[in-house]
Coordinates of C-alpha atoms in Angstrom, one line a residue:
M1 CA 0.0 0.0 0.0
T2 CA 1.4 3.4 -1.0
Q3 CA 1.3 6.2 1.5
A4 CA 0.6 9.7 0.4
L5 CA 3.5 12.0 0.9
P6 CA 2.9 14.9 3.4
K7 CA 2.1 18.2 1.8
L8 CA 5.0 20.6 1.9
I9 CA 4.2 24.1 3.2
T10 CA 5.0 27.3 1.4
F11 CA 6.5 30.3 3.2
D12 CA 3.2 32.2 2.9
E13 CA 1.3 29.3 4.3
F14 CA 3.7 29.1 7.2
I15 CA 3.4 32.8 8.0
E16 CA -0.4 32.6 7.8
W17 CA -0.5 29.5 10.0
Y18 CA 2.0 30.7 12.6
P19 CA 0.3 30.5 16.0
N20 CA 0.6 32.8 19.0
D21 CA 1.3 30.0 21.5
C22 CA 4.7 31.2 22.9
K23 CA 6.5 28.4 21.0
R24 CA 9.1 28.8 18.3
Y25 CA 8.7 27.3 14.9
E26 CA 10.8 27.3 11.7
L27 CA 10.2 26.1 8.2
H28 CA 12.7 23.5 7.1
K29 CA 12.5 22.5 3.4
G30 CA 8.7 23.0 3.4
V31 CA 8.1 21.2 6.8
I32 CA 7.1 23.0 9.9
V33 CA 9.5 22.3 12.8
E34 CA 8.8 23.1 16.4
M35 CA 12.1 24.3 18.0
P36 CA 13.0 22.7 21.3
P37 CA 12.6 24.9 24.4
P38 CA 15.9 26.6 25.1
T39 CA 17.8 25.8 28.3
G40 CA 18.9 28.5 30.7
E41 CA 22.5 28.0 29.6
H42 CA 21.5 28.4 25.9
E43 CA 19.8 31.7 26.7
K44 CA 22.7 33.0 28.7
V45 CA 25.2 32.3 25.8
L46 CA 22.8 33.8 23.3
G47 CA 22.3 37.0 25.5
F48 CA 26.1 37.3 26.1
I49 CA 26.9 37.1 22.4
A50 CA 24.2 39.6 21.4
S51 CA 25.3 42.0 24.1
R52 CA 28.9 41.9 23.0
L53 CA 28.0 42.4 19.4
T54 CA 25.7 45.3 20.3
V55 CA 28.4 47.1 22.3
E56 CA 30.7 46.8 19.2
F57 CA 28.3 48.1 16.6
V58 CA 27.2 50.9 18.9
R59 CA 30.8 51.9 19.5
L60 CA 31.5 51.9 15.8
N61 CA 28.2 53.8 15.1
L62 CA 27.1 51.2 12.5
P63 CA 23.5 51.1 11.3
Y64 CA 22.8 47.7 12.8
T65 CA 20.2 46.2 15.2
I66 CA 19.4 42.8 16.6
P67 CA 15.7 42.1 16.5
K68 CA 13.9 39.9 19.1
T69 CA 12.1 37.9 16.5
A70 CA 12.7 37.8 12.7
F71 CA 13.0 35.2 9.9
V72 CA 15.6 34.6 7.3
K73 CA 14.0 33.2 4.2
T74 CA 16.3 31.1 2.1
P75 CA 16.6 31.7 -1.7
S76 CA 14.7 28.5 -2.5
A77 CA 11.8 29.8 -0.4
E78 CA 11.5 26.3 1.2
S79 CA 13.0 27.3 4.5
A80 CA 12.5 30.2 7.0
Y81 CA 14.8 30.3 10.0
S82 CA 14.7 32.4 13.2
P83 CA 18.3 32.7 14.2
D84 CA 19.4 32.9 17.8
V85 CA 21.3 36.2 17.0
L86 CA 20.4 38.0 13.8
L87 CA 22.4 41.1 13.0
L88 CA 20.4 43.3 10.6
N89 CA 21.7 46.2 8.5
L90 CA 19.0 48.9 8.9
D91 CA 20.1 50.6 5.7
N92 CA 19.0 47.7 3.5
L93 CA 15.7 47.0 5.1
R94 CA 13.9 49.4 2.8
N95 CA 14.8 47.0 0.0
E96 CA 13.3 44.0 1.8
P97 CA 9.7 43.3 0.5
L98 CA 8.7 41.1 3.4
F99 CA 10.2 42.9 6.4
Q100 CA 7.6 45.5 7.1
K101 CA 4.7 43.1 7.5
Q102 CA 6.3 39.8 8.1
S103 CA 9.6 40.7 9.8
T104 CA 11.4 38.6 7.2
V105 CA 14.6 39.2 5.3
T106 CA 15.7 37.6 2.0
Q107 CA 18.8 39.5 1.0
A108 CA 22.4 38.9 2.2
A109 CA 22.9 42.7 2.2
S110 CA 20.5 42.8 5.2
V111 CA 22.5 40.3 7.3
P112 CA 26.1 41.0 8.0
L113 CA 26.3 38.3 10.6
V114 CA 24.1 35.5 12.0
V115 CA 24.7 33.3 15.1
E116 CA 23.2 29.9 16.0
V117 CA 23.8 28.6 19.5
V118 CA 23.9 24.8 19.2
S119 CA 21.3 22.7 21.0
T120 CA 20.2 19.1 20.7
N121 CA 19.2 19.6 17.1
W122 CA 22.8 20.4 16.3
R123 CA 22.7 18.9 12.8
D124 CA 20.5 21.8 11.7
D125 CA 23.2 24.3 12.6
Y126 CA 26.2 22.3 11.2
Y127 CA 24.5 21.2 8.0
D128 CA 21.2 22.7 6.9
K129 CA 21.6 26.2 8.1
L130 CA 25.2 26.4 7.2
G131 CA 24.3 25.4 3.6
D132 CA 21.4 27.7 3.4
Y133 CA 23.1 30.8 4.9
E134 CA 26.0 30.1 2.5
E135 CA 23.7 29.9 -0.5
M136 CA 22.0 33.1 0.6
G137 CA 25.5 34.8 0.7
I138 CA 25.4 35.9 4.3
P139 CA 29.1 37.0 4.9
E140 CA 29.6 35.6 8.4
Y141 CA 28.0 32.8 10.3
W142 CA 28.9 31.7 13.9
I143 CA 28.1 28.3 15.3
A144 CA 28.4 28.6 19.1
D145 CA 28.8 25.0 20.3
Y146 CA 29.3 25.8 24.0
A147 CA 28.1 22.4 25.2
A148 CA 30.2 20.4 22.7
L149 CA 27.2 18.7 21.1
G150 CA 28.4 18.5 17.5
A151 CA 30.0 15.6 15.8
R152 CA 33.6 14.7 16.6
K153 CA 34.7 15.4 13.0
F154 CA 33.9 19.1 13.8
I155 CA 34.9 19.6 17.4
G156 CA 37.5 16.9 18.0
N157 CA 37.8 13.6 20.0
P158 CA 37.3 14.0 22.9
K159 CA 34.7 16.7 22.1
Q160 CA 35.6 20.3 23.0
P161 CA 33.4 23.4 23.3
T162 CA 34.0 25.3 20.1
I163 CA 33.0 28.5 18.3
F164 CA 33.1 28.2 14.5
V165 CA 33.3 31.5 12.6
C166 CA 32.3 30.7 9.0
Q167 CA 33.5 33.4 6.5
L168 CA 32.1 33.6 3.0
V169 CA 35.1 33.3 0.6
D170 CA 34.3 33.0 -3.2
G171 CA 30.8 31.9 -2.4
E172 CA 31.8 29.2 0.1
Y173 CA 32.1 29.2 3.9
Q174 CA 35.6 28.7 5.4
M175 CA 35.1 27.4 8.9
T176 CA 37.6 28.5 11.5
P177 CA 37.3 26.9 15.0
F178 CA 38.0 28.8 18.2
Q179 CA 38.5 27.0 21.5
G180 CA 39.8 27.9 25.0
N181 CA 41.3 31.4 25.3
A182 CA 41.7 31.9 21.5
A183 CA 40.6 35.3 20.4
I184 CA 37.7 35.2 18.0
A185 CA 38.5 36.7 14.6
S186 CA 35.6 38.3 12.9
A187 CA 35.6 40.1 9.5
T188 CA 32.5 42.0 10.5
F189 CA 34.0 43.3 13.7
P190 CA 37.8 43.2 13.2
E191 CA 38.4 44.9 16.6
L192 CA 36.2 42.6 18.6
N193 CA 37.8 41.8 21.9
L194 CA 36.3 38.4 22.7
T195 CA 37.5 34.9 23.4
A196 CA 35.8 31.6 23.0
Q197 CA 36.2 30.9 26.7
Q198 CA 34.3 34.1 27.6
I199 CA 31.4 32.8 25.6
F200 CA 31.6 29.3 27.3
D201 CA 31.9 30.9 30.7
A202 CA 28.6 32.9 30.1
A203 CA 26.7 29.6 30.3
R204 CA 27.9 29.0 33.8
Y205 CA 27.1 32.4 35.4

């Protein structure tokens, strides 16, 4: 007996469906995915990274902001992600057709940097989102694996907490790992004074 394939959802259908139930959802290749509730450690790491980036772009007087909730819609229109930290370029939002009504960006020029704090669904961050952010042309993508949840081929054996900074070079991400007291190198914020260990420590305070 042949089973019918589940119907894939379009972005417009996803936005129209999105409930106000205090849960987080994303659209992954046409399938609605409920995001797992974040842990306290996850939220502390997220907040720490967002605060350090905010201090930096305010210091440099850059036209950036970090929204509470917004979607990044991939070029194929099959996925819509709500990143843990989404740095937006305010100067380009006037060119975004979906931002005003749907808080959604579709252009790399609107997103200088995006951060995902790794949780139990770590494959999304290391595979799907990395590929989609790369295809979209987002210049810089951080994978903050503070709890060392990713595969050993990424973070070593034994596993070590790691921050990956993925820089777009000739259309492809070059992944650079940072562990321990290594200073994080960011093309978006070249003067950023931040170590991987400071991010890891944020989870414990």
